[in-house]
Amino acid sequence: MKMTPALLVIGGLMVFWASVTVAVFLPHATLNDQPSDIWKPMSEPDVAAGHKLYVRNGCSYCHSQYVRVLDWDVGSERIAEKGDYYGYEPAILGTERTGPDLSQEGGEHPDDWQLAHFVNPRITRPVSLMPAWEFLGPTEIRQLNAYVQFLGGKDADVRVARQQRWKPPAIAAWLAGPAKNVEWLHAQVPKVWQAMPNPYPATEPDLLRGQKIYQQECINCHGPVGDGQTVAANYMQPPPLNFTILRGHLVEGKYIGGIFYYQIMNGITGTAMPYFKRDLESEKIWDVSNYLAVRFLGYTDATIEPRGIPASYEPEWKNTFVAPTTQEAK
Ligand code: HEC
Ligand code: HEC
């Protein structure tokens, strides 16, 4: 075939439209289809304003909102569906994960945690490299909070409702004074964990590991001497726990390890106390528990009796599912 000016123009146009199809039409056709089962409209003005702020401030340079099948290990329960982004302009997927994926952020933390974290992420996460957004001012920070609490649609609503359900009793317990507060906190922990001692010995290396974790994850809330007198306390209700009030509140006079483990692993819903089950392996949680006990209570239940309760305790469960017969399986 001979190269003529006309052919050059036609060829150029074909390449152009092929790129437009891939970059514009295909994504449009696959994204704006049907809402998914967790989808919600972005109808609240604060949420919509927060969405704009998210785009304008370049949050997606560090955060994705898109969990793929191959990302199951990032810890998100839900794989993204195209209907999750229905009608959102722009739909924010993101490619960078300097920070965690935020597609299910709603209700992961109560508002007080989020507000403090936006003012300065170091208030809640001592070694965070996320920029501080205090310069945006209280209105825009409130809008960003409304938006991140919205992320996850109807699933987020359930988590947000759970945080709101537990906030008033947590505050009431704190207002009732240290003894009542400890009683309430420990009542949140299942019985089997309450009477479980720390299975790891509180050796010097164990305590040093615990100290390092404390400095990286906990110190800006609970404070260098564990009394909760920190900047974080200005933002949170109830404020971070003063560990020294736990002195004299060991379960049956001797146990504290299992309670620490359970609270650190799961967090305390309704309070700013986050869960660490995605960040710390089991042994690290026991190490930091030993550190809290020795450093702030001057006592540890490490390896006392009863020993041998499996650290991976799960409540007893009877399988009532009946295996399908070969006929049914076909
Ligand atoms: C320079 C990278 C960077 C930018 C820009 C950034 N973040 Fe982050 N973000 C992080 C990192 C790292 C973390 C994890 C540590 C922490 O919690 O601070 C994080 C954590 C978070 C969390 C808490 C997640 C959780 O539940 O643990 C939220 C919510 C969040 N960012 C929202 C935002 C929003 C909204 C913006 C834009 C206004 C933003 N981030 C901009 C890096 C960034
Ligand atoms: C964002 C602030 C924050 C961070 C970070 C934080 N905590 Fe907490 N912590 C709290 C709050 C708030 C409470 C509950 C206070 C209350 O209800 O009176 C709490 C309670 C606890 C309790 C409950 C004690 C009991 O007897 O029931 C333990 C244990 C604990 N924190 C350990 C830790 C450890 C260990 C870390 C770090 C790995 C950590 N916390 C990080 C805020 C925080």
Coordinates of N, CA and C in Angstrom, one line a residue, residues 105 108-121 123-125 145 148-149 167 221 235-237 271-274 276:
E105 N -13.5 2.6 54.7 CA -13.0 3.3 55.9 C -14.2 3.7 56.9
E108 N -14.7 2.6 60.7 CA -13.5 1.9 61.2 C -13.1 2.6 62.5
H109 N -13.3 3.9 62.6 CA -13.0 4.7 63.8 C -14.1 5.6 64.1
P110 N -14.3 6.0 65.4 CA -15.3 7.0 65.6 C -14.9 8.4 65.1
D111 N -15.8 9.4 65.1 CA -15.5 10.7 64.6 C -14.3 11.3 65.4
D112 N -14.2 11.1 66.7 CA -13.2 11.8 67.4 C -11.8 11.4 67.0
W113 N -11.6 10.1 66.7 CA -10.3 9.6 66.2 C -10.0 10.3 64.8
Q114 N -11.0 10.3 63.9 CA -10.8 10.9 62.6 C -10.5 12.4 62.7
L115 N -11.2 13.1 63.5 CA -10.9 14.6 63.6 C -9.5 14.8 64.1
A116 N -9.1 14.1 65.1 CA -7.7 14.3 65.6 C -6.7 13.9 64.6
H117 N -7.0 12.8 63.9 CA -6.1 12.3 62.8 C -5.9 13.3 61.7
F118 N -7.0 14.0 61.3 CA -6.9 15.0 60.2 C -6.2 16.2 60.7
V119 N -6.4 16.6 61.9 CA -5.7 17.8 62.4 C -4.2 17.5 62.3
N120 N -3.8 16.4 62.8 CA -2.4 15.9 62.7 C -2.3 14.4 62.9
P121 N -2.0 13.7 61.9 CA -2.0 12.2 62.0 C -1.1 11.7 63.1
I123 N -1.1 12.6 66.0 CA -1.8 12.6 67.3 C -2.2 11.2 67.6
T124 N -2.7 10.4 66.6 CA -3.1 9.1 66.8 C -2.1 8.0 66.3
R125 N -1.3 8.3 65.4 CA -0.3 7.4 64.9 C 1.1 8.0 64.9
N145 N -14.2 14.4 57.2 CA -14.6 13.3 58.1 C -16.0 12.7 57.6
V148 N -15.1 10.4 54.7 CA -14.5 9.1 55.0 C -15.4 8.2 55.8
Q149 N -16.3 8.7 56.6 CA -17.3 7.9 57.3 C -18.3 7.3 56.4
K167 N -20.6 4.7 71.9 CA -20.0 6.0 72.4 C -20.6 6.4 73.8
C221 N -1.1 8.7 72.3 CA -2.4 8.7 73.0 C -2.2 8.5 74.5
Y235 N -8.8 15.8 72.2 CA -9.7 15.6 71.0 C -10.7 14.4 71.3
M236 N -10.5 13.6 72.3 CA -11.2 12.4 72.4 C -12.0 12.3 73.7
Q237 N -13.2 11.7 73.5 CA -14.1 11.4 74.6 C -14.6 9.9 74.5
T271 N -14.9 4.1 71.4 CA -13.8 4.9 71.9 C -12.8 5.0 70.8
A272 N -11.8 5.9 71.0 CA -10.8 6.1 69.9 C -9.8 5.0 70.0
M273 N -9.9 4.1 70.9 CA -8.9 2.9 71.0 C -9.1 2.1 69.7
P274 N -8.0 2.1 68.8 CA -8.2 1.4 67.6 C -7.9 -0.1 67.8
F276 N -5.7 -3.5 66.6 CA -4.4 -3.6 66.1 C -4.2 -5.0 65.4

